[in-house]
Tab-separated table of C-alpha atoms in Angstrom:
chain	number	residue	atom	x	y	z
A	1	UNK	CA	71.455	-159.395	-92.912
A	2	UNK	CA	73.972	-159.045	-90.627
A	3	UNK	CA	76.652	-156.393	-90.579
A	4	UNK	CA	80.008	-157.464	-90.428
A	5	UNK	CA	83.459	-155.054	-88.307
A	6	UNK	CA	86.907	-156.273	-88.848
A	7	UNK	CA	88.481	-156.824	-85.193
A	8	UNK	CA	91.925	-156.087	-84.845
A	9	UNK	CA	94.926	-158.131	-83.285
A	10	UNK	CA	94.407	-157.813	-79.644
A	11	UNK	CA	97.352	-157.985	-77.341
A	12	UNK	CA	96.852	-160.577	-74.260
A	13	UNK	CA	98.296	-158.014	-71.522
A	14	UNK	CA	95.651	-155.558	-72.931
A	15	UNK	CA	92.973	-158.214	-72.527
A	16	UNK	CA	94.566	-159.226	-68.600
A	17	UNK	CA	94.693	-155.658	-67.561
A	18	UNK	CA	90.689	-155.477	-68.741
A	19	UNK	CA	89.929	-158.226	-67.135
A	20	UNK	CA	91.700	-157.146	-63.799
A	21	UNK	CA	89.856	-153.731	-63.899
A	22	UNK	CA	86.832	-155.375	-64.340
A	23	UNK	CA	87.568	-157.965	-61.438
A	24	UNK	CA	88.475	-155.097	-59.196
A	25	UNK	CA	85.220	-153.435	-59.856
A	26	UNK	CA	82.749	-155.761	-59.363
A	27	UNK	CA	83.881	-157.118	-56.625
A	28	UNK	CA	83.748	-153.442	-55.146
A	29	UNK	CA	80.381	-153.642	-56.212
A	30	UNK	CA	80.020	-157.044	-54.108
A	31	UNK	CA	81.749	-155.852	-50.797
A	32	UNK	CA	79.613	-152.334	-51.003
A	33	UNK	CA	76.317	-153.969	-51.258
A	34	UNK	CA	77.049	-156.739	-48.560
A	35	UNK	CA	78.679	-153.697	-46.591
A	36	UNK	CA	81.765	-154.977	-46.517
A	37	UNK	CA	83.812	-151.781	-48.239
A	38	UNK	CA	87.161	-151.027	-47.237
A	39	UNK	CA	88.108	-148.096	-45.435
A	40	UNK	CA	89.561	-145.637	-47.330
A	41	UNK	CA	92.837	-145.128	-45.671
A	42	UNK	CA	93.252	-148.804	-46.233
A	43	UNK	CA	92.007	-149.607	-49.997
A	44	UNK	CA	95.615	-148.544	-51.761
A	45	UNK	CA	97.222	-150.811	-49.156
A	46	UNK	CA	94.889	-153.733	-49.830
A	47	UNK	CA	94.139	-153.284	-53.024
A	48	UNK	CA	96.213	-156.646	-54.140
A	49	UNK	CA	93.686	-158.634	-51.798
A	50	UNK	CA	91.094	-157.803	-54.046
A	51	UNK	CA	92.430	-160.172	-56.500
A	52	UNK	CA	94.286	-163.116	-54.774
A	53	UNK	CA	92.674	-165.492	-56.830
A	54	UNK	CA	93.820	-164.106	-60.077
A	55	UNK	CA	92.270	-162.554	-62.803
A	56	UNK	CA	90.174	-165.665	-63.273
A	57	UNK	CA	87.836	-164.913	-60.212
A	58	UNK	CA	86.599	-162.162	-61.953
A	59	UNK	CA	83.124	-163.271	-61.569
A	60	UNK	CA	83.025	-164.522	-57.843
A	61	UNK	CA	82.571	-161.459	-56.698
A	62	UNK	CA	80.324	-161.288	-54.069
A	63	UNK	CA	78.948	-163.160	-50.564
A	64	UNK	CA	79.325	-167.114	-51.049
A	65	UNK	CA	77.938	-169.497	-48.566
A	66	UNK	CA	78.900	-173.524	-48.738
A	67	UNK	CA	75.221	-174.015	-50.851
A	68	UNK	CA	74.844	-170.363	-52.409
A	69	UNK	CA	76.683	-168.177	-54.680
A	70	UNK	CA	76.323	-164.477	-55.095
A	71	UNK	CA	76.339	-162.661	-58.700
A	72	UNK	CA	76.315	-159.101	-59.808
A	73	UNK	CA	75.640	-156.054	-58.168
A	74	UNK	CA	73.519	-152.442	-58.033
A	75	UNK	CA	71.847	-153.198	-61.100
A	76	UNK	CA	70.915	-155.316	-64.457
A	77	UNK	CA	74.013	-154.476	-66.391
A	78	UNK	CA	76.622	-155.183	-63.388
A	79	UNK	CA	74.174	-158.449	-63.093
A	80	UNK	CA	74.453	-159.324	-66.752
A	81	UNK	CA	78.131	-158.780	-66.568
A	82	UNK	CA	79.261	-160.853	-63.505
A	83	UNK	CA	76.806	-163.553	-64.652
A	84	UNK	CA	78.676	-163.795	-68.162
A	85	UNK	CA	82.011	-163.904	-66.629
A	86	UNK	CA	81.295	-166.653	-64.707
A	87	UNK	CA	80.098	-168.917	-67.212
A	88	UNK	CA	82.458	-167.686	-69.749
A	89	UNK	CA	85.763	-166.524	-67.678
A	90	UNK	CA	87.963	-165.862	-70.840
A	91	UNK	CA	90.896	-167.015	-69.414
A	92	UNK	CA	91.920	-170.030	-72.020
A	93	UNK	CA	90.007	-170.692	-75.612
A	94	UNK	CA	87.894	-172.943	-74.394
A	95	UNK	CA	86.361	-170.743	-71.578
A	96	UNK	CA	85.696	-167.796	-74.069
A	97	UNK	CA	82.021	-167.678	-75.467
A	98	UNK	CA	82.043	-167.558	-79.507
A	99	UNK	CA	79.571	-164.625	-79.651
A	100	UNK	CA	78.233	-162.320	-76.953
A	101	UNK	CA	74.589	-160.420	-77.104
A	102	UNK	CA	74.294	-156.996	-76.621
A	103	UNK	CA	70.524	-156.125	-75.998
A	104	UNK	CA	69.324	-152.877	-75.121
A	105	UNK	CA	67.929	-152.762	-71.478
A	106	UNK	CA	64.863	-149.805	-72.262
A	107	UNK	CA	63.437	-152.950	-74.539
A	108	UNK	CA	62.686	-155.846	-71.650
A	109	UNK	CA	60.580	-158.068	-73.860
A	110	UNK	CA	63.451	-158.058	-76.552
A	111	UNK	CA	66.032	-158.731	-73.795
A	112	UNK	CA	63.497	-161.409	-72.593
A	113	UNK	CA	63.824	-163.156	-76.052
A	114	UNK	CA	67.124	-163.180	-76.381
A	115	UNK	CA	67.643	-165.003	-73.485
A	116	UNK	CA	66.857	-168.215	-76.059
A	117	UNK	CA	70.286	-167.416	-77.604
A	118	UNK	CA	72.005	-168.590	-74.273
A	119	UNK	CA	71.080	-172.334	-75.489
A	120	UNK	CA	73.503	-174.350	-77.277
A	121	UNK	CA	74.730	-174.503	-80.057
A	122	UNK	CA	75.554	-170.331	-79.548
A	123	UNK	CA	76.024	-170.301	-75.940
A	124	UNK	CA	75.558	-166.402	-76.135
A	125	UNK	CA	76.135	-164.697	-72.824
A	126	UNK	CA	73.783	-161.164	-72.754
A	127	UNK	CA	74.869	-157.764	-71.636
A	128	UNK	CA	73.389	-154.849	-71.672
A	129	UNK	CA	73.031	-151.498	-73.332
A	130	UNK	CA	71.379	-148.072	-72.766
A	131	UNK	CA	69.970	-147.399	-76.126
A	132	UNK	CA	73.000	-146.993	-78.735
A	133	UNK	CA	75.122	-146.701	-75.939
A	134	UNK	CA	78.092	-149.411	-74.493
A	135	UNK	CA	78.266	-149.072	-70.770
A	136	UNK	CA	81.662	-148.697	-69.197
A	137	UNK	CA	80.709	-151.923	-67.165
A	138	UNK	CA	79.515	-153.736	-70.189
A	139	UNK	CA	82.175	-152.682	-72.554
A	140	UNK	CA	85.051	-154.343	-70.066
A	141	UNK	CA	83.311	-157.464	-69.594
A	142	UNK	CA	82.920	-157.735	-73.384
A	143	UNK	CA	86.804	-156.880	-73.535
A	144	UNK	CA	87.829	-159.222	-70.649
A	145	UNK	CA	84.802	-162.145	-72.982
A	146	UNK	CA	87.411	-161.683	-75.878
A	147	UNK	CA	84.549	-163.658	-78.305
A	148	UNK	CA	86.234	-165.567	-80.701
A	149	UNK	CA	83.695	-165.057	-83.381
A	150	UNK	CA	81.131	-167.894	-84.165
A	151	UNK	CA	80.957	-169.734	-88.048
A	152	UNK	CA	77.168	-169.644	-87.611
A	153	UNK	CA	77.509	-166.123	-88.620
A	154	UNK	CA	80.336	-165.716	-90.459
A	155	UNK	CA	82.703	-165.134	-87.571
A	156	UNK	CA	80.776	-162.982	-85.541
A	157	UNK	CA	82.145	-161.767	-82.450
A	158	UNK	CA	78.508	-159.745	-81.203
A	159	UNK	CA	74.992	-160.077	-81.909
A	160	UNK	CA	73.191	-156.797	-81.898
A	161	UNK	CA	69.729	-156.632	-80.631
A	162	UNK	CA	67.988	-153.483	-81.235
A	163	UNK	CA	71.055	-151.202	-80.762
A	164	UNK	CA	74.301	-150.121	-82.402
A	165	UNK	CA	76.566	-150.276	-79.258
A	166	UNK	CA	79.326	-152.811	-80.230
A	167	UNK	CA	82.499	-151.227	-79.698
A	168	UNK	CA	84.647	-150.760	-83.414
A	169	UNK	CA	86.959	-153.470	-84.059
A	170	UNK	CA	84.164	-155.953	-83.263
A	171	UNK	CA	82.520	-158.182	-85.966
A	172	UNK	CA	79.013	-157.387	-85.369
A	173	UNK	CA	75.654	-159.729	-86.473
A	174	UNK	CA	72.555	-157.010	-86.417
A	175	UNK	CA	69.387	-157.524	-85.578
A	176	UNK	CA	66.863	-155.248	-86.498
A	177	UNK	CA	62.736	-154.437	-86.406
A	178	UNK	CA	60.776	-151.557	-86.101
A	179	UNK	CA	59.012	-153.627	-83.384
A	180	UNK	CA	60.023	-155.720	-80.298
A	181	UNK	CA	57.628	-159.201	-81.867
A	182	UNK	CA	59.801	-158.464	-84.960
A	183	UNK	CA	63.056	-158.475	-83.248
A	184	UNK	CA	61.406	-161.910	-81.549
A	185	UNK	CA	61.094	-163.423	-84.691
A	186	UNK	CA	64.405	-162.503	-86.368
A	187	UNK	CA	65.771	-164.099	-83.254
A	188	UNK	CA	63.639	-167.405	-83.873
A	189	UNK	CA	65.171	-167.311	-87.107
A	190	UNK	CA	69.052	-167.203	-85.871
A	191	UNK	CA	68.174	-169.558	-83.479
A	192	UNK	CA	66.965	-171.984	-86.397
A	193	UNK	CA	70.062	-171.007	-88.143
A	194	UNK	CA	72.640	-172.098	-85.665
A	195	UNK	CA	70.613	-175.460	-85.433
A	196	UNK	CA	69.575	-176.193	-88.593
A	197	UNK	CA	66.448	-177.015	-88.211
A	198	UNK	CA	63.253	-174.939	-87.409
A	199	UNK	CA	61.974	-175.283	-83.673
A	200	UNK	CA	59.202	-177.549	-82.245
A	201	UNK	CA	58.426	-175.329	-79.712
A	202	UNK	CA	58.071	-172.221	-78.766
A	203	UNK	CA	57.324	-170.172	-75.334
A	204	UNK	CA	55.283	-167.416	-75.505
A	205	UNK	CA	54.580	-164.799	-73.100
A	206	UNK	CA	52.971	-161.559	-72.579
A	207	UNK	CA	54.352	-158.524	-73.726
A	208	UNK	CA	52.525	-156.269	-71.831
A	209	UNK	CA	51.655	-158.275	-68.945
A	210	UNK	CA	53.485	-158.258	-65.235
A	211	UNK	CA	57.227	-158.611	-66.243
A	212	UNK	CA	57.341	-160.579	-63.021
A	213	UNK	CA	55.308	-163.270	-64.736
A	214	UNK	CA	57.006	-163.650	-67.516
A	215	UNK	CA	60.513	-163.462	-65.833
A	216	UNK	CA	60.739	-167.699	-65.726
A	217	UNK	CA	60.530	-168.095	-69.834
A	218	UNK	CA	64.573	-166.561	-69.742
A	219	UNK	CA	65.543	-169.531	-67.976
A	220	UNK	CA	63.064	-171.770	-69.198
A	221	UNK	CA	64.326	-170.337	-73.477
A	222	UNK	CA	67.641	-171.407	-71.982
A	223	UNK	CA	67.894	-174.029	-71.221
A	224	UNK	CA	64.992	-175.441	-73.958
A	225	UNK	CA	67.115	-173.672	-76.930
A	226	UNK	CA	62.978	-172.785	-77.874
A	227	UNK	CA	62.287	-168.674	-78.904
A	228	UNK	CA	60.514	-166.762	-76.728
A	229	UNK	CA	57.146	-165.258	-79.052
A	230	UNK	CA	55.556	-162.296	-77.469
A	231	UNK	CA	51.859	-161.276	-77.674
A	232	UNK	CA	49.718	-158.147	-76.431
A	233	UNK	CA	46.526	-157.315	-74.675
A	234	UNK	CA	44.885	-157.009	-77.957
A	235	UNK	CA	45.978	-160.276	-79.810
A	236	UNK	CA	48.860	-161.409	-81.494
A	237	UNK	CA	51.373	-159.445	-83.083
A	238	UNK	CA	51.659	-159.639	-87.358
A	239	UNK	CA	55.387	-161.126	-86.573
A	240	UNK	CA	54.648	-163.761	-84.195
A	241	UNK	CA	51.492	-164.481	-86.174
A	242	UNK	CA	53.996	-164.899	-88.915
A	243	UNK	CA	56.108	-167.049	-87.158
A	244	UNK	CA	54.228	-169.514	-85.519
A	245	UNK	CA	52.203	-170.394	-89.362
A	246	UNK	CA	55.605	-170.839	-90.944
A	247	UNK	CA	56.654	-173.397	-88.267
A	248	UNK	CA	53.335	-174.847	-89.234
A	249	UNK	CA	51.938	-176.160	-85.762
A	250	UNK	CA	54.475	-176.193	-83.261
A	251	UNK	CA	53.923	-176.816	-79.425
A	252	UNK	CA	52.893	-173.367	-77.813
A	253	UNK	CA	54.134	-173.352	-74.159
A	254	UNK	CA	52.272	-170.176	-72.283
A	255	UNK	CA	54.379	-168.797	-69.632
A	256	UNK	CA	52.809	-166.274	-67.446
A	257	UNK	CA	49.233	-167.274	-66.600
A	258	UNK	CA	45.998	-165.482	-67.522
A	259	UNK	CA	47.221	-162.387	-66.382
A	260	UNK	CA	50.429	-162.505	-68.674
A	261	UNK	CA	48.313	-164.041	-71.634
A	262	UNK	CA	44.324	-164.167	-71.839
A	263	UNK	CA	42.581	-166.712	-71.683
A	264	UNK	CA	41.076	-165.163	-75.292
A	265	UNK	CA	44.326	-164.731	-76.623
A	266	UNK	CA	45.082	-168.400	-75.837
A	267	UNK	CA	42.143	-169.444	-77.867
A	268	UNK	CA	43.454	-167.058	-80.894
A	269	UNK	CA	46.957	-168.793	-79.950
A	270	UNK	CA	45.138	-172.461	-81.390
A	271	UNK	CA	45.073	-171.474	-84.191
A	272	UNK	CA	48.331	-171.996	-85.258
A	273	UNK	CA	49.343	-174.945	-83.155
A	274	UNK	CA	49.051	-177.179	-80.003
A	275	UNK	CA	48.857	-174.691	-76.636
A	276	UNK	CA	49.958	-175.828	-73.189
A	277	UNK	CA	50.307	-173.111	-69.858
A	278	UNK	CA	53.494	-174.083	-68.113
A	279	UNK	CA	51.199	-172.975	-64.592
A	280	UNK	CA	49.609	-175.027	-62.398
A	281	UNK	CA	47.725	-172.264	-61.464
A	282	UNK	CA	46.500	-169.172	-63.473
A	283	UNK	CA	46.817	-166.389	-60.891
A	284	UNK	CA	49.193	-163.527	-60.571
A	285	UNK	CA	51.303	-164.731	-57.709
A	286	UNK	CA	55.219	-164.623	-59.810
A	287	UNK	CA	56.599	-166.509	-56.491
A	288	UNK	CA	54.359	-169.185	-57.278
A	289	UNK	CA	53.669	-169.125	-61.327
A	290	UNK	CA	58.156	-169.636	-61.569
A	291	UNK	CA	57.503	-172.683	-59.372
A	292	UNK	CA	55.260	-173.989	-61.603
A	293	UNK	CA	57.796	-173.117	-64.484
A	294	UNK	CA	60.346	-175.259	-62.230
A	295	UNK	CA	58.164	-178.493	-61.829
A	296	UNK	CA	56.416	-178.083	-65.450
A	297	UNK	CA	57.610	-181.300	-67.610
A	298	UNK	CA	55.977	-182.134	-70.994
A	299	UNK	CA	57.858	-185.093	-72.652
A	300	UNK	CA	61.362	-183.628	-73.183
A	301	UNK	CA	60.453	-180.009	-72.527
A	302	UNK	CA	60.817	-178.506	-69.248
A	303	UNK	CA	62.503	-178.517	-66.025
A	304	UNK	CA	60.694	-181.188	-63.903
A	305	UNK	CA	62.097	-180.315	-61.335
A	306	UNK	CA	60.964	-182.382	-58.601
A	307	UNK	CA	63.669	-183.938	-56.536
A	308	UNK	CA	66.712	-182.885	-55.252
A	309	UNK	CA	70.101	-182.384	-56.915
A	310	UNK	CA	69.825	-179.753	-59.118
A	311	UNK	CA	71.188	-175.920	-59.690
A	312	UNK	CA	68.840	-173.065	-58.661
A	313	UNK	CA	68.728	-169.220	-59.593
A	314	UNK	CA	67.123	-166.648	-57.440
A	315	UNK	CA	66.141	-163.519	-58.196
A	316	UNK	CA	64.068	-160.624	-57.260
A	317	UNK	CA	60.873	-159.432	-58.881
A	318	UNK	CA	61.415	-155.871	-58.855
A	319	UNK	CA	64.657	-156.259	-61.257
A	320	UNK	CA	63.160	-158.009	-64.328
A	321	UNK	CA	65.805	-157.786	-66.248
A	322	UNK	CA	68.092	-159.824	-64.142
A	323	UNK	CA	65.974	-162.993	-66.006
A	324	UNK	CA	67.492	-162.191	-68.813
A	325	UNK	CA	70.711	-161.734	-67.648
A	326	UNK	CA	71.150	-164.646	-65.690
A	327	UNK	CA	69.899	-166.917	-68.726
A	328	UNK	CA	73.277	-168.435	-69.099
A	329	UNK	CA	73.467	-170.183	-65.767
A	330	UNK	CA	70.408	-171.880	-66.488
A	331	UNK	CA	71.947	-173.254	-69.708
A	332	UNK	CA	75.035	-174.579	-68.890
A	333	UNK	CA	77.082	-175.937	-65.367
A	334	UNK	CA	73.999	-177.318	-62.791
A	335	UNK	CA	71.166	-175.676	-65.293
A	336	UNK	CA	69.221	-173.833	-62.895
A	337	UNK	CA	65.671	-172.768	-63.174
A	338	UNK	CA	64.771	-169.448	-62.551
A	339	UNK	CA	62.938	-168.739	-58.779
A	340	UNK	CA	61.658	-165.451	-57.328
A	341	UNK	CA	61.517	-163.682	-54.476
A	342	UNK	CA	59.322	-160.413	-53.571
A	343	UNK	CA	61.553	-158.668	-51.049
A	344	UNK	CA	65.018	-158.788	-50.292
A	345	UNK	CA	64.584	-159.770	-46.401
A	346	UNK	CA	62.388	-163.249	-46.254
A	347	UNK	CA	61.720	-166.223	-48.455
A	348	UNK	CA	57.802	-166.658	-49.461
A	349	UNK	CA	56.463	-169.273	-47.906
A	350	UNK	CA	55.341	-170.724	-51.293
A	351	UNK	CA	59.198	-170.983	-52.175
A	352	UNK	CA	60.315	-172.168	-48.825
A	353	UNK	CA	57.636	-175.419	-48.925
A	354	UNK	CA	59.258	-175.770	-52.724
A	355	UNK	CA	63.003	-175.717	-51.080
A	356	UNK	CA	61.826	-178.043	-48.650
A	357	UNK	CA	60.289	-180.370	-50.885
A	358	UNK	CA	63.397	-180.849	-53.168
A	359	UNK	CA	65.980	-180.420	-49.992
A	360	UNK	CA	68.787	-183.190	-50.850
A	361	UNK	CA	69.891	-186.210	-47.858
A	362	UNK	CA	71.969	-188.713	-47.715
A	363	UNK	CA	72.166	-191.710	-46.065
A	364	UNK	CA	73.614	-191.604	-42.632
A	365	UNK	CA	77.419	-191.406	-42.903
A	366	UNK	CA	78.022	-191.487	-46.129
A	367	UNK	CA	77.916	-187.405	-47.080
A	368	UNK	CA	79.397	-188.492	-50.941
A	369	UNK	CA	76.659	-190.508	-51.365
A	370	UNK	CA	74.145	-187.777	-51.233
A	371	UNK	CA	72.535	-185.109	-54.084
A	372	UNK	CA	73.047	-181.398	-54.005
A	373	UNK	CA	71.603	-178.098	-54.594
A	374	UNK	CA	73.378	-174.730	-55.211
A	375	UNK	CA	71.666	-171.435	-55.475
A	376	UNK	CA	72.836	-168.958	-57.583
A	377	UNK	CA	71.848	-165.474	-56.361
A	378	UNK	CA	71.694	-162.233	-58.640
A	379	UNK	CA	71.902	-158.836	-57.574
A	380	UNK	CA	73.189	-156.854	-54.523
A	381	UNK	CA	71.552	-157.202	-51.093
A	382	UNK	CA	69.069	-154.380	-52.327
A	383	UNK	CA	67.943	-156.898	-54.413
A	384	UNK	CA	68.592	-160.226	-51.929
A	385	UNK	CA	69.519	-159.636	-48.035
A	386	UNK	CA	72.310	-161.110	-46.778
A	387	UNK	CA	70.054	-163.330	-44.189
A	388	UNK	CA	68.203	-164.179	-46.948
A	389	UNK	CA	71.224	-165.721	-48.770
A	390	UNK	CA	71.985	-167.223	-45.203
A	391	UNK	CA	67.880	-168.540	-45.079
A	392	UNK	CA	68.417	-169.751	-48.584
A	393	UNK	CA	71.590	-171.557	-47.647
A	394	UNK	CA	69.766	-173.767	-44.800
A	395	UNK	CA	66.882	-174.603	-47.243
A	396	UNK	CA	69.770	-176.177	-49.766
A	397	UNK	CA	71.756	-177.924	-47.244
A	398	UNK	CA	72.163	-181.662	-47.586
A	399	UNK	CA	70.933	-183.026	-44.795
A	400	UNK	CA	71.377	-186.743	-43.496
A	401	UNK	CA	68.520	-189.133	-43.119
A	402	UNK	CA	67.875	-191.849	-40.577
A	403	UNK	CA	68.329	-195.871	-41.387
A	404	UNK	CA	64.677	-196.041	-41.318
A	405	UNK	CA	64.166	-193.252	-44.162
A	406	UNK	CA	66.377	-195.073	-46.880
């Protein structure tokens, strides 16, 4: 059940002065990690620069090219942050989200699930927590949010996953489990709660597999609206179990490949309903297993993504928890799968035949007639390289085409 705060009246030049903090911030975050800091002697001077656009461009705060856009900064919970702000700038009613997630960030397969609350009819952008604990970054961008509060849950302003961070004044939804498949399943549950109807599917992924694997099932919960199930080495967890017989046979997508899930705990998975792996292949490649995740399409589940025109989220396997955290781009604006890369400097040459395969055209002078891609890029350049972004920017150009290749 969840447990309800009062907020109190909030006045707006509170919430603009928040928001222009937290604007002012991250994009010092930005210009650090593209090395792009102001001198000291000159920050007090130019400090107004910082925010020319307003406090609306709180989160376009770092490197953009004319096909890429940069997001976040040093670490998951400047990612989560800059990535809610954009989707969700706060700025008029409309542009702030009804309830926000808080998820602790020790707990990445319960972060992983909750990605599925991004999905309409919630819309929940994520931040993060260090155990009961708000960070300062976190706590302004869920000040500079300003959630209204959603019906679903009684006027809800935050759902809690696994902590007790929400600030007071907040109305707070709790979810709670002694284990991180029970916090899965309580999340199913919401999720079947805001819609109204039980799921059809569900991804599942392993819990204690390469994180890198399972990284695509954020975007993939997303933009799907379906729960994200976990299971172990050993089997399947009582709550999951539980789960998947009271749906009584739903579709069970596998995310992750036999070295995410076995191929023993795929037969166990049967039981309870139809199992598909969103792979092509089985390996442990995460370059290539979030490529298959990007052209997988069964009926209406899926991205299918297999021509150009489309939104497209990169980010790097050594920060798992920027999946998570970058879950809301992939369900709303272009609806971008998730893609990874392995080191900041370089793109895989897996990834760049991918790019290359769905790189947009148009026909010979006529540009507006033409599809595009945009690539949404999370992290700092510890995480993605400048000439990456700048590699990564070529790859999604538009490029025209002959008379003879229309």
């Amino acid at each position: 059940m969840g447990l309800l705060h009062t907020a109190p009246q909030r006045l707006p030049g509170a919430r603009v002065a928040a928001r222009s903090l937290l604007g002012t911030f991250l994009l010092g975050i930005a210009l650090a990690g593209c090395g792009k800091s102001l001198p000291s002697e000159r920050q007090n001077r130019e400090a107004g620069v910082t925010r020319v656009a307003g406090p609306g461009a709180l989160a376009a705060n770092g490197l953009a090219t004319k096909n890429t856009t940069r997001l976040g900064g040093a670490n998951a919970i400047a990612d989560a942050a800059a990535v809610a702000l954009a989707v969700h700038p706060g700025l008029t009613p409309a542009t702030r989200p009804g309830v926000v997630v808080l998820v602790d960030k020790r707990d990445w397969p319960a972060a992983l699930a909750s990605a599925a609350l991004s999905s309409a009819p919630l819309g929940a952008p994520l931040l993060y927590t260090e155990g009961n604990s708000l960070p300062s970054l976190s706590a302004a961008a869920l000040g500079a949010l300003h959630p209204r509060g959603t019906p679903v849950l009684h006027g809800a302003q935050v759902i809690e996953i696994g902590t007790s961070a929400a600030p007071a004044g907040y109305r707070a939804h709790v979810l709670a489990s002694a284990t991180t498949a029970g916090l899965a399943a309580r999340i199913e549950r919401l999720l079947a709660r805001a819609r109204g109807a039980a799921p059809r599917h569900v991804i599942v992924i392993g819990a204690d597999g390469p994180p890198a694997l399972a990284m695509p099932a954020a975007g993939l919960a997303a933009e799907s609206g379906s729960p994200i199930l976990p299971v172990t080495a050993s089997g399947i967890p009582g709550a999951t179990r539980r789960t998947l017989i009271a749906l009584r046979h739903p579709t069970i997508y596998v995310v992750g490949g036999s070295a995410g899930v076995s191929d023993a705990t795929l037969a166990k998975l049967s039981r309870y309903g139809t199992v598909r792996r969103v792979a092509v292949e089985s390996g442990t490649d995460p370059v290539t297993n979030a490529i298959s995740v990007a052209r997988f399409s069964d009926g209406s589940f899926g991205w299918g993504v297999e021509e150009p025109g489309h939104g497209l989220v990169f980010a790097s396997t050594a920060r798992p928890l920027d999946a998570p955290a970058a879950a809301s781009l992939s369900a709303s604006g272009d609806f971008g799968p998730l893609l990874l890369l392995e080191s900041p400097t370089g793109i895989p040459e897996p990834l760049a035949r991918y790019l290359s395969d769905i790189q947009p055209s148009y026909p010979e002078y006529q540009p507006t007639r033409g599809f595009y891609n945009h690539g949404w890029l999370i992290g700092d350049e510890a995480a993605i390289a400048p000439s990456t972004q700048a590699e990564l920017d070529t790859l999604l150009e538009t490029l025209p085409r002959s008379g003879r290749e229309q």
